[in-house]
Coordinates of C-alpha atoms in Angstrom, one line a residue:
X183 CA 64.8 -40.9 -3.8
X184 CA 61.9 -42.5 -2.0
X185 CA 60.2 -45.6 -3.6
X186 CA 57.4 -44.2 -5.9
X187 CA 53.8 -45.1 -5.1
X188 CA 52.3 -43.7 -8.3
X189 CA 50.2 -46.0 -10.4
X190 CA 49.6 -45.9 -14.2
X191 CA 46.0 -44.9 -13.5
X192 CA 47.0 -41.9 -11.5
X193 CA 49.5 -40.9 -14.1
X194 CA 46.8 -41.2 -16.7
X195 CA 44.5 -39.0 -14.8
X196 CA 47.0 -36.1 -14.0
X197 CA 45.5 -32.8 -15.2
X198 CA 48.4 -31.1 -16.7
X199 CA 46.1 -28.3 -17.9
X200 CA 45.5 -27.4 -14.2
X201 CA 49.2 -27.2 -13.6
X202 CA 49.5 -24.8 -16.6
X203 CA 46.5 -22.8 -15.2
X204 CA 48.3 -22.4 -11.9
X205 CA 51.5 -21.4 -13.8
X206 CA 49.5 -18.8 -15.6
X207 CA 48.3 -17.4 -12.3
X208 CA 51.9 -17.1 -11.0
X209 CA 52.8 -15.5 -14.3
X210 CA 50.2 -12.8 -13.9
X211 CA 51.5 -12.1 -10.4
X212 CA 55.0 -11.8 -11.8
X213 CA 53.9 -9.4 -14.6
X214 CA 51.9 -7.2 -12.0
X215 CA 55.1 -7.0 -9.9
X216 CA 57.1 -6.1 -13.0
X217 CA 54.7 -3.3 -13.9
X218 CA 54.8 -2.0 -10.3
X219 CA 58.6 -2.0 -10.3
X220 CA 58.6 -0.1 -13.6
X221 CA 56.1 2.5 -12.3
X222 CA 58.3 3.0 -9.2
X223 CA 61.6 3.4 -11.2
X224 CA 60.2 5.3 -14.2
X225 CA 57.6 7.6 -12.7
X226 CA 57.5 7.8 -8.9
X227 CA 61.4 8.0 -8.4
X228 CA 61.9 10.3 -11.3
X229 CA 59.1 12.6 -10.4
X230 CA 60.2 12.8 -6.7
X231 CA 63.8 13.5 -7.5
X232 CA 62.8 16.2 -10.1
X233 CA 60.5 18.1 -7.7
X234 CA 61.6 17.5 -4.1
X235 CA 64.8 18.1 -2.1
X236 CA 65.8 17.6 1.4
X237 CA 66.2 14.8 4.0
X238 CA 62.5 13.8 3.8
X239 CA 62.8 13.4 0.0
X240 CA 66.0 11.5 0.3
X241 CA 64.4 9.1 2.8
X242 CA 61.3 8.7 0.5
X243 CA 63.7 7.9 -2.4
X244 CA 65.5 5.3 -0.4
X245 CA 62.2 3.6 0.6
X246 CA 60.8 3.7 -2.9
X247 CA 64.1 2.0 -4.2
X248 CA 63.7 -0.6 -1.5
X249 CA 60.1 -1.2 -2.6
X250 CA 61.2 -1.4 -6.2
X251 CA 63.7 -4.1 -5.3
X252 CA 61.0 -6.0 -3.5
X253 CA 58.9 -6.0 -6.5
X254 CA 61.8 -7.2 -8.5
X255 CA 62.2 -10.1 -6.2
X256 CA 58.6 -10.9 -6.4
X257 CA 58.8 -10.7 -10.2
X258 CA 61.7 -13.1 -10.2
X259 CA 60.4 -15.7 -7.8
X260 CA 56.8 -15.7 -9.2
X261 CA 58.3 -16.2 -12.7
X262 CA 60.4 -19.2 -11.4
X263 CA 57.3 -20.6 -9.9
X264 CA 55.4 -20.2 -13.3
X265 CA 58.3 -21.9 -15.2
X266 CA 58.6 -24.7 -12.6
X267 CA 54.8 -25.6 -13.0
X268 CA 55.0 -25.4 -16.7
X269 CA 58.1 -27.5 -16.9
X270 CA 56.4 -30.1 -14.5
X271 CA 53.3 -30.1 -16.9
X272 CA 55.6 -30.5 -19.9
X273 CA 57.5 -33.4 -18.4
X274 CA 54.4 -35.1 -17.1
X275 CA 52.6 -34.8 -20.4
X276 CA 55.5 -36.5 -22.1
X277 CA 55.1 -39.5 -19.7
X278 CA 51.4 -39.5 -20.2
X279 CA 51.8 -39.7 -24.0
X280 CA 54.2 -42.7 -23.5
X281 CA 51.6 -44.3 -21.2
X282 CA 48.7 -43.7 -23.6
X283 CA 50.5 -45.2 -26.5
X284 CA 51.3 -48.3 -24.5
X285 CA 47.6 -48.6 -23.4
X286 CA 46.4 -48.2 -26.9
X287 CA 48.7 -50.9 -28.2
X288 CA 47.4 -53.2 -25.5
X289 CA 43.8 -52.4 -26.4
X290 CA 44.5 -53.1 -30.1
X291 CA 45.9 -56.5 -29.3
X292 CA 43.1 -57.2 -26.9
X293 CA 45.5 -57.6 -24.0
X294 CA 44.4 -56.8 -20.5
X295 CA 46.3 -54.3 -18.4
X296 CA 46.0 -54.8 -14.6
X297 CA 46.2 -52.1 -11.9
X298 CA 49.8 -53.1 -11.0
X299 CA 51.0 -52.7 -14.6
X300 CA 51.2 -56.4 -15.6
X301 CA 49.8 -57.3 -19.0
X302 CA 47.8 -60.5 -19.7
X303 CA 47.9 -61.9 -23.2
X304 CA 45.7 -64.7 -24.8
X305 CA 46.7 -68.1 -26.2
X306 CA 48.3 -68.0 -29.7
X307 CA 50.6 -69.7 -32.0
X308 CA 50.8 -73.4 -32.6
X309 CA 52.5 -76.2 -30.6
X310 CA 55.2 -78.0 -32.5
X311 CA 53.9 -81.4 -31.4
X312 CA 50.1 -81.2 -31.5
X313 CA 49.5 -77.9 -33.3
X314 CA 47.3 -76.7 -30.4
X315 CA 47.5 -72.9 -29.6
X316 CA 50.0 -72.1 -26.9
X317 CA 48.6 -70.9 -23.7
X318 CA 48.5 -67.2 -22.7
X319 CA 50.1 -65.7 -19.7
X320 CA 50.9 -62.4 -17.9
X321 CA 53.9 -60.2 -18.5
X322 CA 55.3 -57.7 -15.9
X323 CA 58.2 -55.4 -16.1
X324 CA 60.1 -57.3 -13.4
X325 CA 60.0 -60.4 -15.6
X326 CA 57.4 -62.5 -17.3
X327 CA 55.3 -64.8 -15.2
X328 CA 53.0 -67.6 -16.4
X329 CA 55.2 -68.3 -19.3
X330 CA 56.7 -71.7 -20.1
X331 CA 60.3 -71.3 -21.1
X332 CA 60.8 -72.2 -24.7
X333 CA 62.7 -75.5 -25.4
X334 CA 63.7 -77.3 -28.5
X335 CA 60.1 -78.7 -28.8
X336 CA 58.1 -75.7 -27.7
X337 CA 57.8 -72.4 -29.6
X338 CA 57.0 -69.1 -27.7
X339 CA 53.6 -67.6 -27.8
X340 CA 54.0 -64.7 -30.4
X341 CA 52.0 -62.4 -28.0
X342 CA 54.5 -62.8 -25.2
X343 CA 57.1 -60.4 -26.5
X344 CA 54.6 -57.8 -27.4
X345 CA 53.0 -58.0 -23.9
X346 CA 56.5 -57.7 -22.3
X347 CA 57.2 -54.7 -24.4
X348 CA 53.9 -53.0 -23.3
X349 CA 54.6 -53.8 -19.6
X350 CA 58.1 -52.4 -19.7
X351 CA 56.8 -49.1 -21.4
X352 CA 54.1 -48.8 -18.8
X353 CA 56.5 -49.3 -15.9
X354 CA 59.1 -46.9 -17.5
X355 CA 56.4 -44.1 -17.9
X356 CA 55.3 -44.5 -14.3
X357 CA 58.8 -44.7 -12.9
X358 CA 59.8 -41.5 -14.8
X359 CA 56.7 -39.7 -13.7
X360 CA 57.4 -40.6 -10.1
X361 CA 60.9 -39.3 -10.3
X362 CA 59.6 -36.0 -12.0
X363 CA 56.9 -35.6 -9.3
X364 CA 59.6 -36.2 -6.5
X365 CA 62.1 -33.7 -8.1
X366 CA 59.7 -30.9 -8.7
X367 CA 58.1 -31.3 -5.3
X368 CA 61.4 -30.5 -3.7
X369 CA 61.8 -27.5 -5.9
X370 CA 58.5 -26.0 -5.1
X371 CA 59.0 -26.5 -1.4
X372 CA 62.2 -24.4 -1.6
X373 CA 60.7 -21.6 -3.7
X374 CA 59.7 -19.5 -0.7
X375 CA 60.7 -16.1 0.7
X376 CA 61.6 -14.9 4.1
X377 CA 58.9 -13.1 6.1
X378 CA 58.9 -9.3 6.2
X379 CA 58.7 -6.5 3.8
X380 CA 62.4 -6.1 3.2
X381 CA 64.4 -8.3 0.7
X382 CA 67.9 -8.5 2.2
X383 CA 71.0 -9.5 0.3
X384 CA 70.7 -13.0 1.7
X385 CA 67.4 -13.4 0.1
X386 CA 69.0 -12.6 -3.4
X387 CA 71.5 -15.2 -2.7
X388 CA 68.7 -17.7 -2.2
X389 CA 67.0 -16.4 -5.3
X390 CA 70.2 -17.1 -7.3
X391 CA 70.2 -20.6 -6.0
X392 CA 66.5 -21.0 -6.9
X393 CA 67.1 -19.7 -10.4
X394 CA 70.0 -22.2 -10.9
X395 CA 67.8 -25.2 -9.6
X396 CA 64.9 -24.2 -11.9
X397 CA 67.2 -23.8 -14.9
X398 CA 68.5 -27.3 -14.3
X399 CA 64.9 -28.7 -14.1
X400 CA 63.6 -26.8 -17.0
X401 CA 66.4 -27.7 -19.4
X402 CA 64.3 -29.8 -21.8
X403 CA 61.4 -27.3 -21.5
X404 CA 63.3 -24.0 -22.3
X405 CA 67.1 -24.2 -22.4
X406 CA 67.5 -26.7 -25.2
X407 CA 65.6 -24.2 -27.6
X408 CA 67.9 -21.2 -27.0
X409 CA 69.8 -20.8 -30.4
X410 CA 73.4 -20.5 -28.9
X411 CA 75.0 -21.6 -32.1
X412 CA 72.9 -19.5 -34.5
X413 CA 73.8 -16.3 -36.2
X414 CA 72.7 -12.9 -34.6
X415 CA 70.0 -12.6 -37.3
X416 CA 68.6 -16.1 -36.4
X417 CA 68.5 -15.3 -32.8
X418 CA 66.7 -12.1 -33.5
X419 CA 64.1 -14.0 -35.5
X420 CA 63.8 -16.7 -32.9
X421 CA 62.9 -14.2 -30.2
X422 CA 60.5 -12.3 -32.5
X423 CA 58.7 -15.7 -33.1
X424 CA 58.2 -16.4 -29.4
X425 CA 54.9 -15.8 -27.6
X426 CA 54.8 -13.2 -24.9
X427 CA 54.4 -15.9 -22.3
X428 CA 57.4 -17.7 -23.7
X429 CA 59.5 -14.5 -23.6
X430 CA 58.5 -13.9 -20.0
X431 CA 59.5 -17.4 -19.0
X432 CA 63.0 -17.0 -20.7
X433 CA 63.5 -13.8 -19.0
X434 CA 62.6 -15.2 -15.6
X435 CA 64.6 -18.3 -15.8
X436 CA 67.4 -17.6 -18.1
X437 CA 68.2 -13.8 -17.6
X438 CA 71.9 -14.6 -17.8
X439 CA 71.6 -16.2 -21.3
X440 CA 69.0 -14.0 -22.9
X441 CA 70.8 -10.9 -21.6
X442 CA 74.2 -12.0 -23.1
X443 CA 72.8 -13.4 -26.4
X444 CA 73.9 -11.2 -29.4
X445 CA 70.9 -10.6 -31.7
X446 CA 68.4 -10.1 -28.9
X447 CA 66.9 -6.5 -28.8
X448 CA 68.8 -4.0 -26.6
X449 CA 65.7 -3.3 -24.3
X450 CA 65.2 -7.0 -23.7
X451 CA 68.8 -7.6 -22.9
X452 CA 68.8 -4.7 -20.5
X453 CA 65.7 -6.0 -18.6
X454 CA 67.3 -9.5 -18.4
X455 CA 70.7 -8.2 -17.3
X456 CA 69.2 -6.0 -14.6
X457 CA 67.7 -9.0 -13.1
X458 CA 70.7 -11.1 -13.6
X459 CA 72.8 -8.4 -11.9
X460 CA 70.9 -8.9 -8.7
X461 CA 71.4 -12.6 -8.9
X462 CA 75.1 -12.2 -9.4
X463 CA 75.3 -9.9 -6.4
X464 CA 73.5 -12.4 -4.4
X465 CA 75.8 -15.3 -5.7
X466 CA 79.0 -13.4 -4.8
X467 CA 77.8 -11.9 -1.6
X468 CA 79.7 -13.2 1.4
X469 CA 82.5 -14.7 -0.5
X470 CA 86.0 -13.7 0.7
X471 CA 88.2 -14.7 -2.2
X472 CA 89.8 -11.7 -4.0
X473 CA 88.2 -12.3 -7.4
X474 CA 84.7 -12.5 -6.0
X475 CA 85.1 -9.5 -3.8
X476 CA 86.7 -7.4 -6.7
X477 CA 83.8 -8.4 -9.0
X478 CA 81.2 -7.7 -6.3
X479 CA 82.5 -4.1 -5.9
X480 CA 82.2 -3.6 -9.7
X481 CA 78.7 -5.0 -9.8
X482 CA 77.5 -2.9 -7.0
X483 CA 78.8 0.3 -8.6
X484 CA 77.1 -0.6 -11.8
X485 CA 73.9 -1.2 -9.8
X486 CA 74.2 2.0 -8.1
X487 CA 74.5 3.9 -11.4
X488 CA 71.6 2.0 -13.0
X489 CA 69.5 3.0 -9.9
X490 CA 70.5 6.7 -10.1
X491 CA 68.2 9.1 -11.9
X492 CA 69.5 10.3 -15.3
X493 CA 70.0 14.1 -15.4
X494 CA 68.0 16.0 -18.0
X495 CA 69.3 15.4 -21.5
X496 CA 71.4 12.4 -20.5
X497 CA 71.0 9.2 -22.6
X498 CA 69.5 6.1 -21.0
X499 CA 71.9 3.7 -19.5
X500 CA 71.3 0.1 -20.8
X501 CA 73.0 -3.0 -19.5
X502 CA 73.7 -5.2 -22.6
X503 CA 75.8 -7.8 -20.9
X504 CA 76.9 -8.9 -17.5
X505 CA 78.6 -12.0 -16.2
X506 CA 81.2 -13.2 -13.6
X507 CA 83.0 -15.3 -16.3
X508 CA 86.8 -15.0 -16.2
X509 CA 87.8 -11.6 -15.0
X510 CA 84.2 -10.5 -15.5
X511 CA 82.1 -9.2 -18.4
X512 CA 80.1 -6.0 -18.6
X513 CA 78.6 -4.3 -21.6
X514 CA 76.9 -0.9 -21.0
X515 CA 75.4 1.4 -23.6
X516 CA 74.6 5.1 -23.2
X517 CA 71.8 5.6 -25.6
X518 CA 69.7 2.9 -27.2
X519 CA 71.8 1.2 -29.9
X520 CA 68.7 -0.3 -31.7
X521 CA 67.2 3.1 -32.4
X522 CA 70.3 5.2 -32.9
X523 CA 71.7 6.1 -36.3
X524 CA 75.3 6.3 -34.9
X525 CA 76.6 3.5 -32.7
X526 CA 80.2 3.4 -31.4
X527 CA 81.6 0.6 -29.4
X528 CA 84.6 1.2 -27.0
X529 CA 86.9 -1.7 -26.3
X530 CA 89.1 -1.2 -23.3
X531 CA 92.5 -2.9 -22.9
X532 CA 95.3 -3.6 -20.6
X533 CA 94.3 -4.1 -16.9
X534 CA 90.7 -3.8 -17.5
X535 CA 88.4 -6.2 -15.6
X536 CA 85.0 -6.1 -13.9
X537 CA 85.9 -4.0 -10.9
X538 CA 85.1 -0.8 -9.3
X539 CA 87.7 1.0 -11.5
X540 CA 86.0 -0.1 -14.7
X541 CA 82.6 0.8 -13.4
X542 CA 83.6 4.2 -12.5
X543 CA 86.3 5.2 -15.0
X544 CA 85.8 3.1 -18.2
X545 CA 82.0 3.7 -18.0
X546 CA 82.6 7.4 -17.5
X547 CA 84.6 7.4 -20.7
X548 CA 81.8 5.9 -22.6
X549 CA 79.2 8.1 -21.0
X550 CA 81.2 11.4 -21.7
X551 CA 81.8 10.3 -25.3
X552 CA 78.0 9.6 -25.7
X553 CA 77.1 13.1 -24.3
X554 CA 79.6 14.7 -26.7
X555 CA 78.4 12.6 -29.6
X556 CA 74.7 13.3 -28.9
X557 CA 75.5 17.1 -28.9
X558 CA 76.6 16.6 -32.6
X559 CA 73.8 14.2 -33.5
X560 CA 71.2 13.2 -30.9
X561 CA 70.7 9.9 -32.7
X562 CA 73.8 8.3 -31.2
X563 CA 74.8 5.7 -28.7
X564 CA 78.2 4.7 -27.2
X565 CA 78.9 1.2 -25.7
X566 CA 81.5 0.3 -23.3
X567 CA 82.3 -3.4 -24.2
X568 CA 84.2 -5.6 -21.8
X569 CA 83.2 -8.8 -23.5
X570 CA 86.6 -10.5 -23.2
X571 CA 89.4 -11.1 -20.7
X572 CA 91.9 -8.2 -21.2
X573 CA 95.5 -8.9 -20.1
X574 CA 96.2 -8.1 -16.5
X575 CA 99.7 -6.5 -16.3
X576 CA 100.4 -7.3 -12.6
X577 CA 98.7 -10.6 -12.5
X578 CA 101.2 -13.3 -11.9
X579 CA 99.1 -15.8 -13.9
X580 CA 98.5 -13.5 -16.7
X581 CA 101.2 -10.8 -16.9
X582 CA 102.8 -12.1 -20.1
X583 CA 99.5 -12.2 -21.9
X584 CA 99.9 -8.4 -22.7
X585 CA 102.7 -9.5 -24.9
X586 CA 100.7 -12.0 -26.9
X587 CA 97.9 -12.3 -29.3
X588 CA 95.7 -15.0 -27.7
X589 CA 93.4 -12.8 -25.7
X590 CA 93.0 -10.4 -28.7
X591 CA 92.1 -13.2 -31.0
X592 CA 89.5 -14.6 -28.6
X593 CA 88.2 -11.1 -27.8
X594 CA 88.0 -10.4 -31.5
X595 CA 85.7 -13.2 -32.1
X596 CA 83.4 -12.2 -29.3
X597 CA 83.4 -8.5 -30.5
X598 CA 82.4 -9.5 -34.0
X599 CA 79.5 -11.5 -32.6
X600 CA 78.4 -8.5 -30.6
X601 CA 78.7 -6.1 -33.4
X602 CA 76.7 -8.5 -35.6
X603 CA 74.0 -8.4 -32.9
X604 CA 73.9 -4.7 -33.0
X605 CA 73.5 -4.6 -36.8
X606 CA 70.8 -7.3 -36.6
X607 CA 68.7 -5.3 -34.1
X608 CA 69.2 -1.7 -35.4
X609 CA 66.1 -0.1 -36.8
X610 CA 67.9 2.1 -39.2
X611 CA 68.4 1.1 -42.9
X612 CA 72.1 2.1 -42.9
X613 CA 73.4 2.7 -39.4
X614 CA 76.8 4.3 -38.9
X615 CA 78.9 1.8 -36.8
X616 CA 82.2 2.7 -35.3
X617 CA 84.8 0.5 -33.3
X618 CA 87.0 2.3 -30.8
X619 CA 90.0 0.4 -29.5
X620 CA 92.1 1.7 -26.6
X621 CA 95.4 0.2 -25.5
X622 CA 95.3 -3.6 -25.9
X623 CA 91.7 -3.1 -27.0
X624 CA 93.0 -1.7 -30.2
X625 CA 94.9 -5.0 -30.8
X626 CA 91.5 -6.7 -30.1
X627 CA 89.8 -4.6 -32.7
X628 CA 92.6 -5.4 -35.1
X629 CA 92.2 -9.1 -34.5
X630 CA 88.4 -8.7 -35.1
X631 CA 89.0 -7.2 -38.6
X632 CA 91.0 -10.3 -39.6
X633 CA 88.3 -12.9 -38.7
X634 CA 85.6 -13.8 -41.2
X635 CA 84.5 -10.9 -43.2
X636 CA 85.8 -8.3 -40.6
X637 CA 83.8 -6.5 -38.0
X638 CA 80.2 -6.6 -39.2
X639 CA 79.0 -3.3 -40.8
X640 CA 81.7 -1.2 -39.2
X641 CA 82.3 2.1 -41.1
X642 CA 85.1 3.7 -39.1
X643 CA 87.7 2.5 -36.7
X644 CA 89.4 4.6 -34.1
X645 CA 92.7 3.5 -32.4
X646 CA 94.0 5.3 -29.3
X647 CA 97.0 4.5 -27.1
X648 CA 97.8 1.6 -29.4
X649 CA 100.8 -0.7 -29.2
X650 CA 99.9 -2.0 -32.7
X651 CA 96.9 -3.7 -34.1
X652 CA 98.5 -6.8 -35.7
X653 CA 98.5 -5.5 -39.3
X654 CA 101.0 -3.3 -41.1
X655 CA 98.6 -1.0 -43.0
X656 CA 95.5 0.7 -42.4
X657 CA 93.9 -0.8 -45.5
X658 CA 94.3 -4.2 -43.8
X659 CA 91.6 -3.3 -41.3
X660 CA 89.0 -3.7 -44.2
X661 CA 87.3 -0.2 -43.9
X662 CA 89.6 1.6 -46.1
X663 CA 92.6 3.7 -44.8
X664 CA 90.5 6.9 -44.9
X665 CA 88.2 5.4 -42.3
X666 CA 90.9 4.5 -39.8
X667 CA 91.7 7.2 -37.2
X668 CA 94.6 7.2 -34.8
X669 CA 95.3 9.1 -31.6
X670 CA 98.7 8.8 -30.1
X671 CA 99.8 11.2 -27.3
X672 CA 103.4 12.2 -27.3
X673 CA 104.0 11.1 -23.7
X674 CA 102.1 7.9 -24.1
X675 CA 104.8 5.2 -23.8
X676 CA 102.3 2.5 -24.9
X677 CA 102.3 3.9 -28.4
X678 CA 106.1 3.7 -28.4
X679 CA 106.7 0.1 -27.2
X680 CA 109.5 -1.4 -29.2
X681 CA 109.1 -4.1 -31.8
X682 CA 109.6 -7.7 -30.6
X683 CA 113.1 -7.6 -31.9
X684 CA 114.0 -4.4 -30.2
X685 CA 112.0 -5.4 -27.0
X686 CA 113.9 -8.5 -26.2
X687 CA 115.8 -6.8 -23.5
X688 CA 112.8 -5.2 -22.0
X689 CA 110.7 -8.4 -22.4
X690 CA 113.3 -10.3 -20.4
X691 CA 112.5 -7.9 -17.5
X692 CA 108.7 -8.6 -17.8
X693 CA 105.8 -6.6 -19.0
X694 CA 106.9 -3.4 -17.2
X695 CA 110.3 -3.8 -18.7
X696 CA 109.1 -4.0 -22.3
X697 CA 106.9 -0.9 -21.9
X698 CA 109.7 1.1 -20.3
X699 CA 111.8 -0.3 -23.1
X700 CA 109.8 2.2 -25.3
X701 CA 112.1 4.8 -24.0
X702 CA 114.8 3.0 -25.9
X703 CA 112.9 2.8 -29.2
X704 CA 115.2 3.2 -32.1
X705 CA 112.9 5.5 -33.9
X706 CA 111.6 3.3 -36.6
X707 CA 107.8 2.6 -37.1
X708 CA 107.5 -1.0 -35.9
X709 CA 105.7 -1.6 -32.6
X710 CA 105.1 -4.8 -30.6
X711 CA 102.0 -5.7 -32.7
X712 CA 103.1 -4.5 -36.1
X713 CA 103.5 -1.1 -37.6
X714 CA 102.9 2.0 -35.5
X715 CA 99.3 3.0 -36.3
X716 CA 100.4 6.7 -35.9
X717 CA 103.2 6.3 -38.4
X718 CA 103.1 7.5 -42.0
X719 CA 103.9 4.0 -43.3
X720 CA 100.6 2.7 -41.6
X721 CA 98.5 5.1 -43.6
X722 CA 95.8 6.0 -41.1
X723 CA 94.5 9.5 -40.4
X724 CA 96.0 10.8 -37.2
X725 CA 94.0 13.3 -35.2
X726 CA 95.5 15.7 -32.6
X727 CA 95.9 14.8 -29.0
X728 CA 97.1 16.5 -25.8
X729 CA 100.7 15.3 -25.2
X730 CA 99.7 14.4 -21.6
X731 CA 102.1 14.6 -18.6
X732 CA 105.6 13.3 -18.9
X733 CA 106.6 9.9 -17.5
X734 CA 108.5 11.8 -14.7
X735 CA 105.5 13.9 -13.9
X736 CA 102.5 11.5 -14.3
X737 CA 103.8 8.0 -14.9
X738 CA 101.5 6.4 -17.4
X739 CA 98.6 9.0 -17.1
X740 CA 99.2 10.1 -20.6
X741 CA 97.8 6.6 -21.8
X742 CA 94.4 7.2 -20.1
X743 CA 93.5 10.8 -21.2
X744 CA 92.1 10.3 -24.7
X745 CA 88.6 10.4 -23.6
X746 CA 89.0 13.1 -20.8
X747 CA 86.7 16.0 -21.5
X748 CA 87.6 17.8 -18.3
X749 CA 91.0 18.9 -19.5
X750 CA 91.7 22.3 -21.0
X751 CA 92.7 20.6 -24.3
X752 CA 90.0 18.1 -25.1
X753 CA 91.0 17.9 -28.7
X754 CA 91.2 14.1 -28.7
X755 CA 87.8 13.4 -27.0
X756 CA 86.3 16.0 -29.5
X757 CA 87.7 14.1 -32.4
X758 CA 86.5 10.7 -31.1
X759 CA 83.0 12.3 -30.8
X760 CA 83.0 13.7 -34.3
X761 CA 84.1 10.4 -35.8
X762 CA 81.4 8.5 -33.8
X763 CA 78.7 11.1 -35.0
X764 CA 79.8 10.6 -38.6
X765 CA 81.5 14.0 -38.9
X766 CA 85.0 12.8 -39.3
X767 CA 85.7 15.6 -41.8
X768 CA 85.7 18.1 -39.0
X769 CA 88.5 16.6 -36.8
X770 CA 91.8 18.4 -36.2
X771 CA 94.5 16.4 -38.0
X772 CA 98.1 15.9 -37.1
X773 CA 101.1 14.8 -39.0
X774 CA 101.9 11.1 -38.7
X775 CA 105.1 10.1 -37.1

């Protein structure tokens, strides 16, 4: 850092209000860009798609989408400029206060503060020999000058230490202000866009870097106030208590944190995550490692779906969480969970990660279930929740995790936090909440029920394709056995994995071995993670499912068909929709095993 040339007089005269005024101007530009983007996406694109067809219409849609992305970029960058200037004013004002307090102390003591920051103090005290006042002097932060070092016969001037303290405080404020000025000048120089009307992927990559730099700089100004360790209810109240300007700044600078903070309203999370999605795409763009490329494909597919016009009668698609943490995080709701009476959360399991398969297939399961549920009760929403690292069967680093409880326990804590956030922001007096666990996701749901007071406000639990949930009876899931529903296809081997005792031979051959070991199940009702949820001993309500293709005909396909509404026999997906809509009395039941 270059040697600062700032003086205390210049620091005193800095007009922080003018910096904040400039920040307000950038904020207005950011808001105008946001309004323009919304108008394009909510009005122009929708109207064009609904009324026009052909190549010209398609070309117009493509141009409007590009314009919308440009406005999104303007919104992001102007928001970053606003926060940078506000944060600069905040830090400078802190140093001004320190300077003012030092100057006021000097004036009260009748000390003289010089332009170079040195402080002259008067004579004072009494000499030990003649009793005469000790001479005054000048203190500076680099050391006191004009002082006679005390000896056994000379007492120090009582003003000297006070003058030295004031000089040090003056110097500290000026040095800190110079560092702040130098640091923010660099940030502001780098906050600039490429020329032209198109915002390419490389520009979003730069925007991701800009956001990270501003986040680092604005830590004391914004980040430290985010209630990460608070309850979902406290976070909801914190957000409600912010001014509109404060909310806009948090959304511009910390979309990743606001968008993934349980207890923040769904529409706010969606807006934050849509912006963070673009920053993540820019961050991963151009990387050639397998993890980045896999996640980038998933992010792009989610982005494509968010940009597509919903068909008439379809629920809105809200992005409630997105992150590249671990194997990736993505939480998507079909329908607004804050306004819906019925809210179901689907937890996927084995082999699920933020990739193109999740974005296409797992999201389709949630979307199809939402459509079926809304046909029963329009006040319904379905959430696909990938808020944890599910075990990856063929991942050499992680392949044995499917046999353990650690990921389920960790995921269960995150699921409880998320469900607590849904309850905190729901507008209904008594919403109907459902947790749906598929495959290892059912084990994660089971783990969530055993932590704290169980899954917040959940009324019903649905378990499909389950290898066990970690408990031996439906009553242990804390919703009452009459509110636990199980679907287990006859040809789904995952629902027949042997108990740990039985599975020793299969486990020795690895995860595939222990699943195939299900063919050797001795016929009792113990599975890898406890009692078979479809067994009579477990005590849940089993609903009918299609048997699915045999292992010979379809491999493990039977494990993935519980949500499939395209099959001739959609009895399983119908039952899930009825339970999610609060109409469990209408499901078609089946005898337990």
